[in-house]
Amino acid sequence: MVRDQAGAGGPIIEVAGLVKRFGELVAVDGLSFDVDEGEVFGFVGPNGAGKTTTVECVAGLRAPDEGLVRVCGLDPQADRDRIRHLVGMQLQSSTLPDRLKVREALWLYASFYPNPADERALLTEVGLDGRHDRRFGKLSGGEKQRLSLALALIGNPRIAILDELTTGLDPQARRDTWALIERIRDRGTTIVLVTHYMEEAERLCDRVAVVAAGRLVALDTPEGLIKRAEDTERITFRPSAEVDESLLTALPGVTGVAREGRRLIVTGTGDVAAQVIGALTARQVQALDLRIDRPTLDDAFLALTGHPSDQP
Ligand SMILES: Nc1ncnc2c1ncn2[C@@H]1O[C@H](COP(=O)(O)OP(=O)(O)OP(=O)(O)O)[C@@H](O)[C@H]1O
């Protein structure tokens, strides 16, 4: 079995100046971060921020155009076979043949690895007991996701990369999956988690990288990110008449404006509530159902990226 070549206690993943282009598009624009062994490291960011491309470069599935990527001290491109044994990747969308049975998929994947996990125990762990003989095409969305997690873990990887694992799951299934991720972490597996859900990042991640337009805009603990938003206020209201968002974004202190149905959510620092109400009043617009909230990780995200995060 391959042991890491990085020093004990050193980062298990090192990324420096990573650039990945698709033609003219710069999907990843100079990202640098380290992931320590045993931590749960989150990636959050708006759609198209470059999160998936980044983790694909870490897993060796894409070749970087520039920069350095090291996983357990190895270059994922040059050492693709060894990296495959060290990194388990759960992909956003599964591409298994519909007729393949759950246990056949596990056997197939297990055959790629020198020390695969026990298939039955793994199926029990991911909550697919009793589904051994079910064909992939007959699984529910949640079951497909659990199978993709089992396939990511079948090789007993030291690093599990989970890309939007809980997207589309109902709240109970999401909570069950969180408990499962915590058990995997407790066994010492390093976890890289791409998520759109701030609640998930807050609950699971030791550190979170906030990415926007291919760049790192913040890297901190969830608490640290919330602290950055501490002097941030979130003002939610329903305008009594149509309001041009640019009127609000132009105000001093406003860091983000988002629409949620007929409501507007303005995030900002300082006396931003007074600024917003003043600007509305000057245009004879009332702020109906006005609410001013303390910061959450969602607000930190909005303040850092200018985009609202997805709500489960
Ligand atoms: N194979 C590809 N060919 C061309 N463009 C691509 C390809 N893969 C990704 N992109 C583009 O690169 C950018 C980054 O995509 P990526 O999937 O890494 O973002 P993401 O942060 O994971 O987004 P999401 O949250 O929507 O999954 C996007 O603009 C996307 O359209």
CSV table of C-alpha atoms in Angstrom, one decimal, residues 13 52-62 69 71 75-77 79-81 83-85 87-91 159 161:
chain,number,residue,atom,x,y,z
A,13,ILE,CA,-3.2,17.9,-0.3
A,52,THR,CA,-15.6,20.7,-9.4
A,53,THR,CA,-12.8,21.5,-11.8
A,54,THR,CA,-10.5,22.1,-8.8
A,55,VAL,CA,-11.3,18.8,-7.1
A,56,GLU,CA,-11.1,17.0,-10.4
A,57,CYS,CA,-7.5,18.3,-10.7
A,58,VAL,CA,-6.8,17.1,-7.2
A,59,ALA,CA,-8.2,13.6,-8.1
A,60,GLY,CA,-6.0,13.5,-11.2
A,61,LEU,CA,-9.1,13.5,-13.5
A,62,ARG,CA,-8.0,16.8,-15.1
A,69,VAL,CA,-1.0,19.9,-7.1
A,71,VAL,CA,-1.7,14.6,-3.0
A,75,ASP,CA,1.7,14.5,-8.6
A,76,PRO,CA,-1.9,13.3,-9.5
A,77,GLN,CA,-1.0,13.4,-13.2
A,79,ASP,CA,1.2,9.1,-10.4
A,80,ARG,CA,-2.3,8.5,-11.6
A,81,ASP,CA,-2.5,4.8,-10.6
A,83,ILE,CA,-3.5,8.4,-6.7
A,84,ARG,CA,-6.5,6.3,-7.8
A,85,HIS,CA,-5.9,4.1,-4.7
A,87,VAL,CA,-8.4,9.1,-3.5
A,88,GLY,CA,-12.1,8.1,-3.6
A,89,MET,CA,-14.1,10.4,-5.8
A,90,GLN,CA,-17.9,10.6,-5.7
A,91,LEU,CA,-19.0,12.2,-8.9
A,159,ILE,CA,-9.1,11.0,0.9
A,161,ILE,CA,-13.9,13.7,-2.4
